[in-house]
Amino acid sequence: MKLAYWMYAGPAHIGTLRVASSFKNVHAIMHAPLGDDYFNVMRSMLERERDFTPVTASIVDRHVLARGSQEKVVDNITRKDKEERPDLIVLTPTCTSSILQEDLQNFVDRASISSASDVILADVNHYRVNELQAADRTLEQVVRYYLDKARRQGTLNQPMTNMPSVNIIGIFTLGFHNQHDCRELKRLLQDLGIQVNEVIPEGGSVENLRNLPKAWLNLVPYREVGLMTAQYLQKEFGMPYVAITPMGLVATAEFIRKIQTEINRWSPILTGKQVDYESYIDQQTRFVSQAAWFSRSIDCQNLTGKKAVVFGDTTHAVAMTKILSREMGVNVVCAGTYCKHDADWFKEQVYGYCDEILVTDNHTEVGDMIARVEPAAIFGSQMERHIGKRLDVPCGVISAPVHIQNFPLGYRPFLGYEGTNQIADLVYNSFTLGMEDHLLEIFGGHDTKEVITKSLSVDSDLNWDADSQLELNKIPGFVRGKIKRNTEKYARQNGMTKITVEVMYAAKEALNA
Amino acid sequence: MSLKNQVSNTLTLECETGNYHTFCPISCVAWLYQKIEDSFFLVVGTKTCGYFLQNALGVMIFAEPRYAMAELEEGDISAQLNDYEELKRLCLQIKKDRNPSVIVWIGTCTTEIIKMDLEGMAPRLEIEIDIPIVVARANGLDYAFTQGEDTVLAAMAHRCPEYKNIQEPIVNNDQGIQGLLSFLPLKNNSYREPEINIGTQPSLVLFGSVPSSVASQLSLELKKQSIHVSGWLPSQRYTELPPLGEGIYVCGVNPFLSRTATTLMRRRKCKLIGAPFPIGPDGTRAWIEKICSVFGVKPQGLEEREQQIWDGLKDYLALVRGKSVFFMGDNLLEISLARFLIRCGMVVYEIGIPYMDKRYQAAELALLQQTCLDMGVPIPRIVEKPDNYNQVQRMRELQPDLAITGMAHANPLEARGISTKWSVEFTFAQIHGFTNARDILELVTRPLRRNLSLEELGWTGLVKKQKLNV
């Protein structure tokens, strides 16, 4: 048993549901007790989804404990098949069903006989993998299932496209700025004259998965999700993949150069010419993106040697560490990740870009580390933002887990050239800089006069007794002033001088406040 | 399914498949740890439970909460680790870090399935570490959302001290009442200084977790009728739990406390006052009247008080009158809220509810029936264990002006032009008593007021045409 207040990565089934509900017309059925469908709330609230989340539960209740699910799961699958006609139904085990050890595969086999939809059982073990690992597996499983199916039916679409094309793998729902990143990647590829063959899973159709082998290569922008699929496609179809995250100027250039190398393997044969993206990289880096210029500008001089801490998933923590350290001259005192399963890769990547490395999924360890190294800014998840609030250190959010404010309506990619601009803003705004910094140092603060009352004049002749004072303090801060004013107004109107709890309630009723 | 089939004049209960969205009952720790100030809630469960709590409670998690997960790992599930030793280790750590007066273990689905004997271990560990341990099985296999509080309070009821039938010397401290009455704008009514006759009055304990200001408002209302509330379950601190026993009267303030009521009656030999719940001015009045009738007190000035509250609501009533509501059902407050809204002049199409205890809610159901008669509207269908998919189909047919629903459905319904109010807000807002009637309507009218302010824009259906069939 582990005493836990907070976790970075969610349980396995969340990963499966994120992949399943990202595809078009795929429905997931969880084998779970009442209340485990919290995923629907997250998707509906965080992503502000307009459509009903295609996830339902086949409820595990007391009766199921007593006599097994029996027909229930099969009935739920066939019912959903009739109601919504999905292409695919993914039966998703949860922690509860992991322990029950029912033969879910058997239910799937039975249900697929009577359903028009395809039915598969997500192959994830709750106690072995977390949300991200489960998402990676589920995506690979779905892709494998449909490519096998296409091969059996002889509908596999294997010939490569005439012009260079790629699949983008790993964009999905509830991902950190994934929608914006996807748009930015498409824009970048368009600039390079590369077609986008398929984007999976977000918005993809399972029927189109058989077209995956048509692309020249696969792009895996995020380390956590998509790598297994890319490796599978490489093994089965010899498709190369690029798993460099184009986040930051240097990494984006590396990403484009790697794509160039892969394309030039086929380009002379299929299109009769080689591609060369160097001038594009140069143009973008120096003039289109503002980030390179920003690093040279005197603003950024003040960043030099400032201490920062980075923590997040492997993709974003690695990229951010490298950006801060090699593109902005910031001193990353500690870089960390909660993806313990990928610790070796993480350590290898950030080696040389930071003073120390922390791999943990315990947020108190992260908090202690931040308190110890006292950075000028933190770049982390929402948890680090809260640690920063407590310690009075500014924090830029660069990674999941996230809150609703990390699903902005405006265009905020982290990848590509526009991403570098966004990151530069984020970094710059996170530090207190320039003149302000100097003045704070010289004068020791903006306004050292202590604030006693919020209002500028004190004219109250009313006497609050101890209980009503206490009651007033229980009222949330942001309405307390209003309640206080209303109560006093009411007391004056009624010629009272002493304010008791009863007066407060009476005032609330009388003034409809 | 047309509207004609939806309505009848007798109270009928239907039961659907139970495929509905609600919060897991472990969410009760969110409000109970704040209510019981010296408690610590330990949820014995898996990552799934933790993830739910962390996301459902949002920012609260960062304020050093007095709750935590005892996260079960593979070794716990396969019994390679000793449950007792593991729990002891965690509880000692909690004792060291937080020093609570009570640790509440919340049993979850997983502890049920692996049959972890929490009730058996608690008394042993309690002696060993010298902190009371209360066990509540608030799991999703058996309960929905607010019923979690019910399981905790039922377990707490066993920990209340035994009531000794001797007269407590209670100081007649009603200075506050005099102060209050001297300025009440009701100059011509029959309010008079209450005479609290402690000697002949049996003790009354109210049960249900409400914020302390709501608790004092309700106690004050009863005090105006010369009825003294001798305690609340739960109290503000675990160490102040009220004495219970034969001769004590108990009355619930929330509709989801049927297990607690049963425990109080059967195990603690208390007398249950079955009343409608003090939600809305009509409910509050009926609640007070019922308590008064049990105590042989003639209610004073209640009618005027209720009327005064209704008068204060006029602006909101004008907004809701004639509008229709559909309760999808997830927190068991639905019957009381529907009853209040019908009294406000709304039309209720359907009352979804997770679980319906017809005995515990009998008085509330009777008041619902009476309210429908008074207002001349048919009694809405009450659907126990609803099926959300079917409900959405019915809503498509009925096009209600307002759907009271969970967050999973709110945005998709809004996108289809159906106004919604998140049901969860009714659980966290102050809705009890005369004083807070306005707060309920504030919540109910918010989408309607929002619609008024955006009316001119004409952007109601915000999903693409082919997706409109929900």
PDB file of C-alpha atoms in Angstrom, chain A residues 23 75 224 495:
ATOM      1  CA  PHE A  23     -11.138   7.761 -33.263  1.00  0.00           C
ATOM      2  CA  ASP A  75     -25.977  -7.492 -24.053  1.00  0.00           C
ATOM      3  CA  GLU A 224       4.651   8.548 -24.746  1.00  0.00           C
ATOM      4  CA  GLY A 495     -31.288  51.246  13.711  1.00  0.00           C
TER       5      GLY A 495
END
